[in-house]
XYZ file of C-alpha atoms in Angstrom:
687
model
C 0.005 0.002 0.003
C 1.432 3.326 -1.046
C 1.571 5.656 1.915
C 0.259 9.162 1.379
C 2.382 12.084 2.536
C 0.948 13.708 5.647
C 0.536 17.475 5.767
C 0.198 18.130 9.449
C -0.868 21.201 11.334
C -0.026 21.558 15.024
C -2.949 22.398 17.285
C -1.597 23.997 20.429
C -2.922 22.835 23.764
C -2.005 23.702 27.323
C 0.989 21.388 27.787
C 0.852 19.062 24.809
C 0.912 19.425 21.060
C -1.838 17.722 19.120
C -1.024 17.073 15.466
C -3.730 16.603 12.870
C -3.390 15.960 9.166
C -6.073 18.528 8.465
C -6.120 22.276 8.736
C -8.137 23.499 11.684
C -8.235 26.695 13.701
C -5.770 26.365 16.609
C -7.621 25.542 19.810
C -7.117 27.942 22.661
C -5.073 27.095 25.727
C -7.073 25.133 28.277
C -8.208 27.263 31.154
C -7.549 25.804 34.606
C -9.392 27.115 37.621
C -6.984 29.099 39.785
C -6.793 27.690 43.270
C -4.438 28.781 46.034
C -3.930 25.173 47.067
C -4.302 22.010 45.034
C -7.775 20.589 45.641
C -7.773 17.100 47.227
C -9.956 16.091 44.306
C -6.997 16.588 41.955
C -4.267 14.970 44.063
C -4.576 11.487 42.510
C -4.522 12.829 38.951
C -1.595 13.507 36.668
C -1.042 17.009 35.297
C -2.902 16.358 32.028
C -5.922 14.943 33.884
C -5.921 17.875 36.336
C -6.184 20.359 33.463
C -9.102 18.454 31.963
C -10.944 18.047 35.281
C -10.596 21.665 36.430
C -11.311 23.270 33.065
C -13.661 26.234 33.065
C -15.047 28.214 30.206
C -16.078 27.117 26.741
C -16.217 23.717 25.019
C -13.641 21.115 26.063
C -12.297 18.238 23.981
C -10.335 15.598 25.921
C -8.302 13.358 23.615
C -7.823 10.294 25.807
C -5.354 7.745 24.481
C -5.852 4.048 25.184
C -5.340 3.194 28.852
C -4.813 6.808 29.955
C -7.520 6.912 32.640
C -10.351 8.284 30.544
C -13.098 7.117 32.892
C -11.272 8.386 35.967
C -10.881 11.798 34.319
C -14.552 12.043 33.379
C -15.663 10.871 36.839
C -13.477 13.488 38.532
C -14.732 16.150 36.118
C -18.319 15.463 37.205
C -17.264 15.376 40.881
C -15.345 18.669 40.409
C -18.458 20.373 39.017
C -20.577 19.188 41.959
C -17.912 20.080 44.521
C -17.827 23.598 43.058
C -21.548 24.131 43.498
C -23.115 22.697 40.353
C -26.607 21.272 40.924
C -26.319 17.545 39.975
C -29.741 17.623 38.330
C -28.365 20.125 35.808
C -25.617 17.739 34.662
C -26.171 15.415 31.697
C -23.701 12.523 31.347
C -24.022 10.609 28.071
C -22.314 7.210 27.753
C -22.518 4.276 25.343
C -23.728 1.611 27.761
C -26.004 1.703 30.776
C -23.400 -0.183 32.787
C -20.800 2.483 32.059
C -23.179 5.210 33.218
C -24.018 3.275 36.385
C -20.337 2.654 37.138
C -19.441 6.302 36.583
C -22.194 7.590 38.852
C -21.118 5.151 41.563
C -17.543 6.337 41.233
C -18.636 9.982 41.380
C -20.308 9.184 44.708
C -17.196 7.358 45.944
C -14.970 10.271 44.921
C -17.149 12.852 46.651
C -17.367 10.741 49.802
C -13.583 10.512 49.952
C -13.437 14.325 49.987
C -15.868 14.584 52.899
C -14.834 11.393 54.758
C -18.497 10.455 55.067
C -20.181 7.076 54.707
C -22.644 8.599 52.280
C -22.106 11.533 49.957
C -23.334 14.896 51.210
C -24.032 15.761 47.580
C -27.154 14.590 45.827
C -25.332 12.981 42.904
C -28.448 10.897 42.236
C -29.953 13.894 40.464
C -27.486 13.557 37.557
C -29.004 12.624 34.229
C -26.757 9.673 33.375
C -27.298 7.147 30.619
C -26.878 6.229 26.981
C -27.968 8.536 24.166
C -30.865 6.190 23.486
C -31.939 5.902 27.143
C -31.901 9.674 27.618
C -33.772 10.056 24.325
C -36.447 7.657 25.620
C -36.768 9.598 28.870
C -37.146 12.917 27.053
C -39.620 11.466 24.577
C -41.772 10.171 27.450
C -41.767 13.729 28.829
C -42.142 15.808 25.665
C -42.985 13.407 22.809
C -46.671 14.415 22.703
C -45.557 17.830 21.402
C -44.305 16.183 18.188
C -47.232 13.768 17.835
C -45.733 10.775 19.622
C -47.914 8.549 21.798
C -46.912 8.606 25.466
C -47.222 4.797 25.676
C -44.940 3.959 22.744
C -42.946 0.720 22.884
C -39.545 0.048 21.391
C -38.679 -2.560 18.777
C -35.308 -4.256 19.080
C -33.261 -5.023 15.991
C -34.748 -8.491 15.502
C -38.312 -7.239 15.762
C -37.544 -4.432 13.313
C -36.152 -6.932 10.840
C -39.255 -9.118 11.215
C -41.568 -6.182 10.547
C -39.516 -5.234 7.476
C -39.743 -8.883 6.394
C -43.527 -8.938 6.831
C -43.963 -5.785 4.726
C -41.500 -7.114 2.163
C -43.691 -10.213 1.762
C -46.922 -8.159 1.637
C -45.438 -6.098 -1.213
C -44.605 -9.330 -3.066
C -40.905 -8.491 -3.048
C -40.011 -11.957 -1.769
C -41.305 -13.375 -5.067
C -39.743 -10.794 -7.393
C -37.994 -12.162 -10.495
C -34.872 -10.204 -9.677
C -33.900 -11.384 -6.179
C -34.768 -8.672 -3.663
C -32.459 -8.163 -0.641
C -33.405 -10.103 2.497
C -34.864 -8.432 5.584
C -31.507 -8.204 7.368
C -29.908 -6.344 4.460
C -32.946 -4.057 4.125
C -32.722 -3.227 7.829
C -28.974 -2.554 7.555
C -29.565 -0.089 4.712
C -32.409 1.610 6.578
C -30.418 1.939 9.809
C -27.412 3.440 8.022
C -29.705 5.763 6.096
C -31.264 7.100 9.319
C -28.034 7.407 11.317
C -25.809 8.767 8.537
C -28.551 10.949 6.983
C -27.303 9.879 3.573
C -30.092 9.449 0.934
C -30.964 5.829 0.179
C -29.921 5.972 -3.480
C -26.489 7.400 -2.639
C -25.992 5.013 0.282
C -26.804 2.000 -1.891
C -24.467 3.196 -4.651
C -21.593 3.667 -2.188
C -21.984 0.715 0.175
C -24.522 -1.755 -1.287
C -23.997 -1.548 -5.085
C -25.346 -5.077 -5.684
C -28.868 -3.953 -4.707
C -28.877 -0.788 -6.862
C -31.668 -2.110 -9.144
C -34.013 -2.262 -6.131
C -33.625 1.321 -4.852
C -37.129 2.496 -5.848
C -38.852 -0.486 -4.177
C -36.541 -0.165 -1.199
C -37.643 3.443 -0.618
C -41.300 2.353 -0.849
C -40.597 -0.424 1.654
C -39.047 2.037 4.103
C -41.969 4.472 3.807
C -44.436 1.674 4.561
C -42.259 0.509 7.459
C -42.260 4.008 8.981
C -46.032 4.351 8.520
C -46.617 0.937 10.118
C -44.469 1.813 13.148
C -46.265 5.096 13.655
C -49.657 3.397 13.454
C -48.589 0.807 16.026
C -47.160 3.434 18.429
C -43.732 1.794 18.193
C -40.278 3.184 17.630
C -37.222 1.247 16.583
C -33.776 1.781 18.077
C -32.755 4.355 15.451
C -35.992 6.313 15.826
C -35.076 7.258 19.387
C -32.262 9.525 18.210
C -34.271 10.791 15.249
C -37.194 11.788 17.467
C -34.876 13.401 20.026
C -33.543 15.514 17.173
C -37.138 16.362 16.252
C -37.666 17.543 19.835
C -34.638 19.812 19.431
C -36.037 21.161 16.153
C -39.245 22.165 17.937
C -38.592 25.599 19.489
C -40.817 25.070 22.519
C -39.503 21.652 23.541
C -35.913 22.544 22.592
C -36.008 25.522 24.918
C -37.260 23.363 27.799
C -34.570 20.718 27.236
C -31.715 23.207 26.808
C -32.713 25.001 29.988
C -32.556 21.728 31.960
C -28.765 21.420 31.716
C -25.758 23.605 32.486
C -23.200 20.913 31.700
C -23.278 18.148 29.108
C -20.513 15.508 29.176
C -20.137 12.881 26.455
C -18.057 9.706 26.714
C -16.597 7.841 23.695
C -17.264 10.773 21.376
C -15.406 9.064 18.523
C -18.274 6.554 18.373
C -21.061 9.089 17.769
C -22.917 9.450 14.482
C -24.041 12.580 12.675
C -27.515 12.554 14.300
C -25.951 12.517 17.769
C -23.621 15.329 16.735
C -26.593 17.377 15.493
C -28.407 16.795 18.791
C -25.392 18.072 20.726
C -25.081 21.179 18.561
C -28.694 22.039 19.279
C -28.367 21.122 22.962
C -25.236 23.308 23.379
C -25.445 25.837 20.529
C -22.192 27.648 21.417
C -20.576 24.764 23.307
C -20.961 26.348 26.726
C -20.661 23.629 29.403
C -19.925 20.947 26.792
C -17.197 18.361 27.475
C -16.530 15.474 25.113
C -14.021 12.687 25.724
C -12.726 10.239 23.166
C -9.897 8.900 21.044
C -9.993 9.249 17.279
C -7.539 6.316 17.111
C -10.282 4.045 18.488
C -13.085 5.024 16.109
C -14.131 1.599 14.739
C -17.901 1.579 14.375
C -18.644 3.031 10.928
C -20.861 -0.001 10.250
C -23.188 1.569 12.842
C -22.847 4.948 11.066
C -20.376 6.293 13.645
C -18.046 8.827 12.058
C -14.553 9.808 13.122
C -15.276 13.247 11.625
C -17.250 14.199 14.738
C -14.164 14.173 16.937
C -11.723 15.329 14.228
C -13.902 18.333 13.344
C -15.071 19.172 16.883
C -12.890 22.323 17.119
C -14.418 23.528 13.843
C -17.966 22.854 14.980
C -17.389 24.573 18.309
C -14.989 27.531 17.902
C -12.658 28.340 20.812
C -12.551 24.694 21.848
C -9.879 23.861 24.420
C -8.071 20.581 23.713
C -6.370 18.535 26.428
C -4.521 15.351 25.454
C -4.016 12.454 27.876
C -0.845 10.504 27.055
C 0.174 8.838 30.335
C -0.727 5.181 29.845
C -1.467 3.046 32.923
C -2.181 -0.226 31.115
C 0.696 -1.380 28.955
C 4.458 -1.743 29.189
C 6.746 0.675 27.286
C 7.711 -2.091 24.827
C 4.047 -2.644 23.902
C 3.449 1.107 23.606
C 6.445 1.416 21.284
C 4.661 -0.980 18.926
C 1.205 0.593 19.213
C 2.544 4.132 18.782
C 4.337 3.036 15.629
C 1.201 1.320 14.256
C -1.091 4.319 14.698
C 1.557 6.607 13.219
C 0.614 5.067 9.850
C -2.758 6.890 10.025
C -3.153 9.738 7.546
C -5.358 11.951 9.707
C -5.380 11.954 13.482
C -4.675 13.716 16.738
C -1.084 12.772 17.486
C -0.496 11.123 20.835
C 2.776 9.624 22.020
C 1.609 7.274 24.756
C 4.127 6.731 27.553
C 4.316 4.451 30.583
C 6.203 4.456 33.899
C 6.081 0.650 34.063
C 9.143 -1.561 33.645
C 10.121 -2.102 30.006
C 8.603 -5.577 29.863
C 9.011 -8.303 27.241
C 9.112 -7.424 23.567
C 5.860 -8.158 21.656
C 6.107 -11.276 19.495
C 5.356 -11.581 15.767
C 4.725 -15.104 14.481
C 4.706 -15.445 10.705
C 3.381 -19.000 10.530
C 2.484 -21.291 7.622
C -1.272 -21.729 8.142
C -4.135 -21.684 10.643
C -3.143 -25.059 12.092
C 0.359 -23.845 12.962
C -1.123 -20.649 14.376
C -3.561 -22.588 16.579
C -0.844 -24.927 17.853
C 1.367 -21.985 18.799
C -1.423 -20.057 20.541
C -2.627 -23.047 22.575
C 0.910 -24.018 23.581
C 1.686 -20.445 24.653
C -1.588 -20.095 26.578
C -0.731 -23.217 28.570
C 2.852 -21.993 29.149
C 1.584 -18.676 30.524
C -0.844 -20.570 32.723
C 2.072 -22.530 34.205
C 3.874 -19.225 34.835
C 0.950 -18.099 36.994
C -1.099 -16.143 34.468
C -4.647 -17.605 34.695
C -6.788 -18.174 31.628
C -9.078 -15.310 32.642
C -6.109 -12.909 32.248
C -5.556 -14.020 28.649
C -7.521 -13.274 25.475
C -7.456 -14.183 21.797
C -8.738 -11.447 19.492
C -9.767 -11.685 15.826
C -11.382 -9.595 13.102
C -14.446 -11.765 12.470
C -16.250 -14.383 14.568
C -15.540 -17.311 12.207
C -11.784 -16.707 12.363
C -11.614 -18.591 15.681
C -13.403 -21.802 14.633
C -10.304 -24.022 14.339
C -8.949 -22.588 17.595
C -12.215 -23.398 19.381
C -11.969 -27.018 18.245
C -8.427 -27.351 19.614
C -9.289 -25.626 22.902
C -12.164 -28.054 23.392
C -9.848 -30.986 22.620
C -7.321 -29.711 25.177
C -10.150 -29.116 27.681
C -9.266 -25.412 28.004
C -12.428 -23.559 29.121
C -13.284 -20.445 27.118
C -15.967 -17.832 26.603
C -16.562 -16.268 23.230
C -17.795 -12.702 22.820
C -19.175 -11.103 19.696
C -21.870 -13.657 18.879
C -25.598 -13.797 19.616
C -26.689 -11.689 22.570
C -28.815 -13.091 25.365
C -31.828 -10.938 24.494
C -31.627 -12.001 20.820
C -32.221 -15.655 21.681
C -35.576 -16.871 20.379
C -36.936 -18.071 23.747
C -36.085 -14.767 25.444
C -37.723 -12.803 22.646
C -40.819 -15.002 22.930
C -41.355 -14.273 26.616
C -40.575 -10.562 26.231
C -43.116 -10.374 23.365
C -45.961 -11.248 25.774
C -44.918 -8.399 28.075
C -44.567 -5.943 25.212
C -47.970 -6.854 23.839
C -49.521 -6.289 27.253
C -47.708 -2.933 27.439
C -48.935 -1.739 24.030
C -51.773 -3.575 22.310
C -51.021 -1.680 19.090
C -47.555 -3.271 18.950
C -48.253 -5.510 15.978
C -44.851 -7.199 16.007
C -45.172 -8.321 19.633
C -48.789 -9.380 19.064
C -48.004 -11.592 16.081
C -45.010 -13.187 17.820
C -46.863 -14.035 21.027
C -50.151 -15.143 19.423
C -48.500 -17.346 16.790
C -46.653 -19.325 19.465
C -49.871 -21.185 20.234
C -50.531 -24.437 18.334
C -52.918 -23.944 15.432
C -52.406 -20.152 15.253
C -50.294 -19.207 12.252
C -48.676 -15.848 11.503
C -51.542 -14.711 9.231
C -54.237 -15.565 11.783
C -52.190 -13.896 14.537
C -52.051 -10.710 12.440
C -55.812 -10.789 11.855
C -56.477 -11.270 15.584
C -54.159 -8.365 16.406
C -55.802 -6.049 13.894
C -59.301 -7.023 15.077
C -58.366 -6.202 18.658
C -57.099 -2.730 17.726
C -60.085 -2.080 15.437
C -62.505 -2.822 18.316
C -61.609 0.583 19.751
C -60.768 -0.179 23.384
C -59.430 -2.972 25.533
C -62.778 -4.289 26.830
C -64.349 -4.506 23.382
C -61.209 -6.043 21.894
C -61.133 -8.712 24.600
C -64.858 -9.416 24.143
C -64.290 -9.945 20.430
C -61.436 -12.352 21.125
C -63.551 -14.356 23.569
C -66.069 -15.015 20.769
C -63.394 -16.503 18.504
C -63.372 -20.291 18.330
C -59.802 -21.576 17.908
C -59.015 -24.806 16.020
C -58.915 -28.070 17.942
C -55.110 -28.166 17.771
C -54.964 -25.045 19.923
C -56.567 -26.937 22.790
C -56.976 -24.912 25.952
C -54.085 -22.578 25.105
C -56.457 -19.851 23.888
C -58.433 -19.784 27.134
C -55.215 -19.739 29.156
C -53.802 -16.972 26.983
C -56.886 -14.765 27.493
C -56.580 -15.292 31.224
C -52.876 -14.391 31.122
C -53.513 -11.344 28.940
C -56.055 -9.964 31.404
C -53.663 -10.518 34.327
C -50.838 -8.738 32.509
C -52.892 -5.730 31.478
C -54.923 -4.967 34.613
C -51.912 -3.502 36.421
C -52.362 -5.422 39.679
C -49.473 -7.896 39.399
C -45.907 -6.954 40.427
C -43.432 -7.253 37.573
C -41.758 -10.440 38.807
C -45.168 -12.138 39.122
C -46.067 -11.029 35.604
C -42.987 -12.853 34.371
C -43.790 -15.900 36.514
C -47.332 -16.054 35.106
C -46.044 -15.670 31.533
C -43.422 -18.334 32.127
C -46.087 -20.732 33.444
C -48.077 -20.257 30.222
C -45.038 -20.413 27.917
C -43.192 -23.388 29.487
C -45.229 -26.145 27.680
C -44.630 -24.331 24.374
C -40.929 -24.071 25.152
C -40.690 -27.784 25.964
C -42.428 -28.695 22.730
C -40.247 -26.470 20.526
C -36.752 -27.022 21.915
C -34.797 -30.178 22.812
C -32.625 -28.109 25.175
C -35.640 -26.529 26.831
C -34.255 -27.050 30.364
C -31.250 -24.816 29.636
C -33.536 -22.240 28.013
C -35.879 -22.401 30.991
C -32.948 -21.490 33.249
C -32.320 -18.411 31.074
C -35.968 -17.383 31.367
C -35.957 -17.776 35.131
C -33.137 -15.236 35.216
C -35.579 -12.627 33.950
C -37.435 -12.866 37.265
C -34.209 -11.874 39.012
C -33.665 -9.045 36.544
C -37.188 -7.769 37.209
C -36.316 -6.963 40.825
C -34.080 -4.117 39.625
C -36.895 -2.207 37.914
C -39.809 -0.211 39.232
C -42.182 -1.359 36.474
C -42.588 -3.247 33.201
C -42.050 -0.173 31.027
C -38.647 0.466 32.569
C -37.539 -3.159 32.213
C -38.659 -3.484 28.588
C -36.902 -0.238 27.698
C -33.688 -1.293 29.445
C -33.613 -4.754 27.881
C -34.064 -3.234 24.428
C -31.592 -0.357 24.754
C -28.832 -2.049 26.733
C -29.347 -5.821 26.819
C -27.029 -8.242 28.653
C -24.681 -9.949 26.192
C -25.039 -13.377 27.823
C -26.383 -15.153 30.856
C -22.992 -14.549 32.505
C -24.068 -10.940 33.031
C -27.242 -11.969 34.833
C -27.881 -12.683 38.523
C -27.415 -16.263 39.773
C -25.392 -17.217 36.729
C -24.213 -20.810 36.495
C -20.577 -19.995 35.830
C -19.151 -18.197 38.839
C -16.708 -15.379 38.428
C -13.966 -17.248 40.236
C -13.964 -19.969 37.569
C -10.999 -19.693 35.208
C -11.653 -19.410 31.486
C -9.995 -17.970 28.394
C -11.648 -15.118 26.482
C -12.145 -15.325 22.726
C -13.459 -12.131 21.238
C -13.902 -10.135 18.077
C -11.870 -6.952 18.254
C -15.031 -4.847 18.179
C -16.356 -6.618 21.275
C -12.986 -6.277 23.059
C -12.923 -2.488 22.930
C -12.727 -1.009 26.423
C -11.374 -4.255 27.925
C -7.860 -5.331 28.875
C -5.915 -8.501 29.687
C -2.444 -9.367 30.913
C -1.734 -11.331 27.718
C -3.328 -10.820 24.315
C -3.039 -12.916 21.128
C -4.112 -11.185 17.892
C -4.629 -13.874 15.254
C -4.968 -13.740 11.458
C -2.996 -10.492 11.159
C -2.725 -11.049 7.412
C -4.039 -8.963 4.528
C -7.599 -9.960 3.726
C -8.264 -10.508 7.442
C -6.630 -7.417 8.976
C -7.428 -5.303 7.075
C -10.568 -7.057 5.917
C -10.774 -7.626 2.184
C -14.142 -5.829 2.348
C -12.348 -2.563 3.112
C -11.638 -1.269 -0.376
C -11.359 2.509 -0.019
C -9.030 4.774 1.961
C -11.627 5.499 4.630
C -12.249 1.796 5.173
C -8.536 0.977 5.349
C -8.016 3.774 7.875
C -10.715 2.276 10.114
C -9.170 -1.185 9.784
C -5.881 0.340 10.982
C -7.642 1.789 14.017
C -9.244 -1.598 14.661
C -5.814 -3.270 14.664
C -4.568 -0.561 17.041
C -7.478 -1.232 19.410
C -6.577 -4.933 19.461
C -2.915 -4.288 20.297
C -3.680 -1.754 23.034
C -5.708 -4.304 25.034
C -2.468 -5.973 26.227
C -0.870 -5.161 29.584
C 2.255 -7.356 29.706
C 2.374 -9.839 26.819
C 1.404 -9.245 23.214
C 1.443 -11.806 20.409
C 0.640 -11.107 16.764
C 0.095 -14.130 14.513
C 0.086 -13.881 10.717
C -0.537 -17.108 8.731
C 0.826 -17.236 5.158
C -1.889 -19.559 3.861
C -5.585 -19.882 4.632
C -7.845 -22.770 3.613
C -11.530 -22.200 4.297
C -12.455 -25.743 3.308
C -10.047 -28.650 3.431
C -12.010 -30.572 0.779
C -12.335 -27.832 -1.850
C -10.956 -24.446 -2.756
C -12.850 -21.193 -2.386
C -12.196 -17.540 -3.242
C -10.886 -17.054 0.298
C -8.165 -19.665 -0.043
C -4.551 -19.004 -0.907
C -1.444 -17.050 0.060
C -1.773 -14.085 2.405
C 0.716 -11.252 2.787
C 1.470 -10.095 6.296
C -0.866 -7.266 7.321
C 0.104 -4.028 5.609
C -0.129 -2.397 9.048
C 2.993 -4.311 10.116
C 5.454 -2.269 8.074
C 9.231 -2.240 8.524
C 9.088 0.367 11.309
C 6.547 -1.707 13.239
C 8.553 -4.898 12.665
C 11.562 -3.307 14.367
C 9.537 -3.087 17.580
C 8.630 -6.800 17.453
C 10.480 -10.026 18.134
C 9.971 -12.252 15.086
C 9.623 -16.015 15.489
């Protein structure tokens, strides 16, 4: 790959120099509150973090390199604001997971308590608005959505439900029987989601990213219009709608004024992962950037497939003039030898904020590069080294194997199983996406919103003798009846087929119990589970394991005040697996290796990290064909390497065979990843 010449401009900051390969107006020197004596709140922070935490004035951009204490800095910034008299209820903290928000708020409380030496914080930190963009959007839409024509009792479709609704409409339009094969529901949903979040017109988006479906653009637009109309009629929003409708609130002068006046400070975590809609929301929420703090690392922007754009963080000083930029470079995670490699890798990037990460740790062992023959040799090396590290006292749970795509670990999984090495794999199907979980949740969603056609069809069609078409008719008849009592009366007159047995009578009884509002949430789940269990046993051979999953929902329910809150939380920030749930079978003290896609590993760290398939076509992916795509693949590789604390291994097979019995387009010789150039190689120990 021919490397483009960088034309860099230095952006001056308070103590550091931030270099970007794009011309921007120099950011002003960060303002630090003048104090006669260093506040105890700042004593545990390094100089860079202190400047970020105590900043006062206009918009603040904190460029936080990997492992530089980003969360600690943001937590202390919130605590600093409260300690200096800011009303917690006028602080908005936006994160990318609910768990991150919860952890940060807990740490804010801990930090404030340490300042006052009290068992409980004297500050009402509970008033802080903390949560994900989508959770905060939901909260605001419950409060103000009526002003833009949104039903107060709307329910939220998860990705699977959205795909199913798209699929239903696709079939109704006859597109599933078109002579020229029409894209499947998953592809349609992917196009729609990118269209909403990137705000790129469908025809242009298809031409740029989905050229193989270009002949279907006109029908695709019609499909999307029908999908939007159907959602509106059912009082449902999908995941992407939450941001879109929040933006609509901000475009309404009356509601925008109310929302803007709620907050004096807005803090955003992981700003490199925001999309253009989120950026537009922020610009309307903080028109001149007053009280706005964003934290992120352009070098870890890896989610363009979700419409995230690195331009948001790169162009932040342009969007908010007089931005102060503070760069965090003191790394607390990795050894200097590992940082020497990662710094050299990210230096390949054409456009970035320059950071030279440093560490006060001992030098450590040199990262290893294995240029092996094939996947089998790679697997043998990785397994042998994992066991060697285990013998040296590094448990499996402190080791991880990272890869670009989920199927890249298949041969490794087989060998680990043969060697009886326990492992968990991340980056696959989430807990809430499992069919049996979605079934039970559908009953609750239907009870919550009887206009929710998707939930209605899913729950009704689970009964023997009730197909999808009949379930849709029953749902539409209920809504057409006008109110709950009349709809229920109409249902009671329906005579189900013999194959349905007494399921219909039991369902009507359950439906009344769920909708009358008298049952506590955990009992609603218990009643639903009692009804659903015979269906579960009939449909799945492993029903006992699935039943255990469902019983976990009763434990989850104890955390929420009502059904609405639980359904919203499960949709917006679902647990990835049963290991995140209460009373999980595998206890934390059990030792197991982590296998993970690089995307799923972001934000995590391990003592020892193996990055496999670091060969062209894998890293970078052969699907990345343009400069922008290659640049993101470089950042993805950088994210993988920066997860390591002490030991780093990079494996690059020369040959890959996808099928041992026949050749495919994926088979053949692979060059070492273009991101491992001669300068990077000098930082590695080659085997």
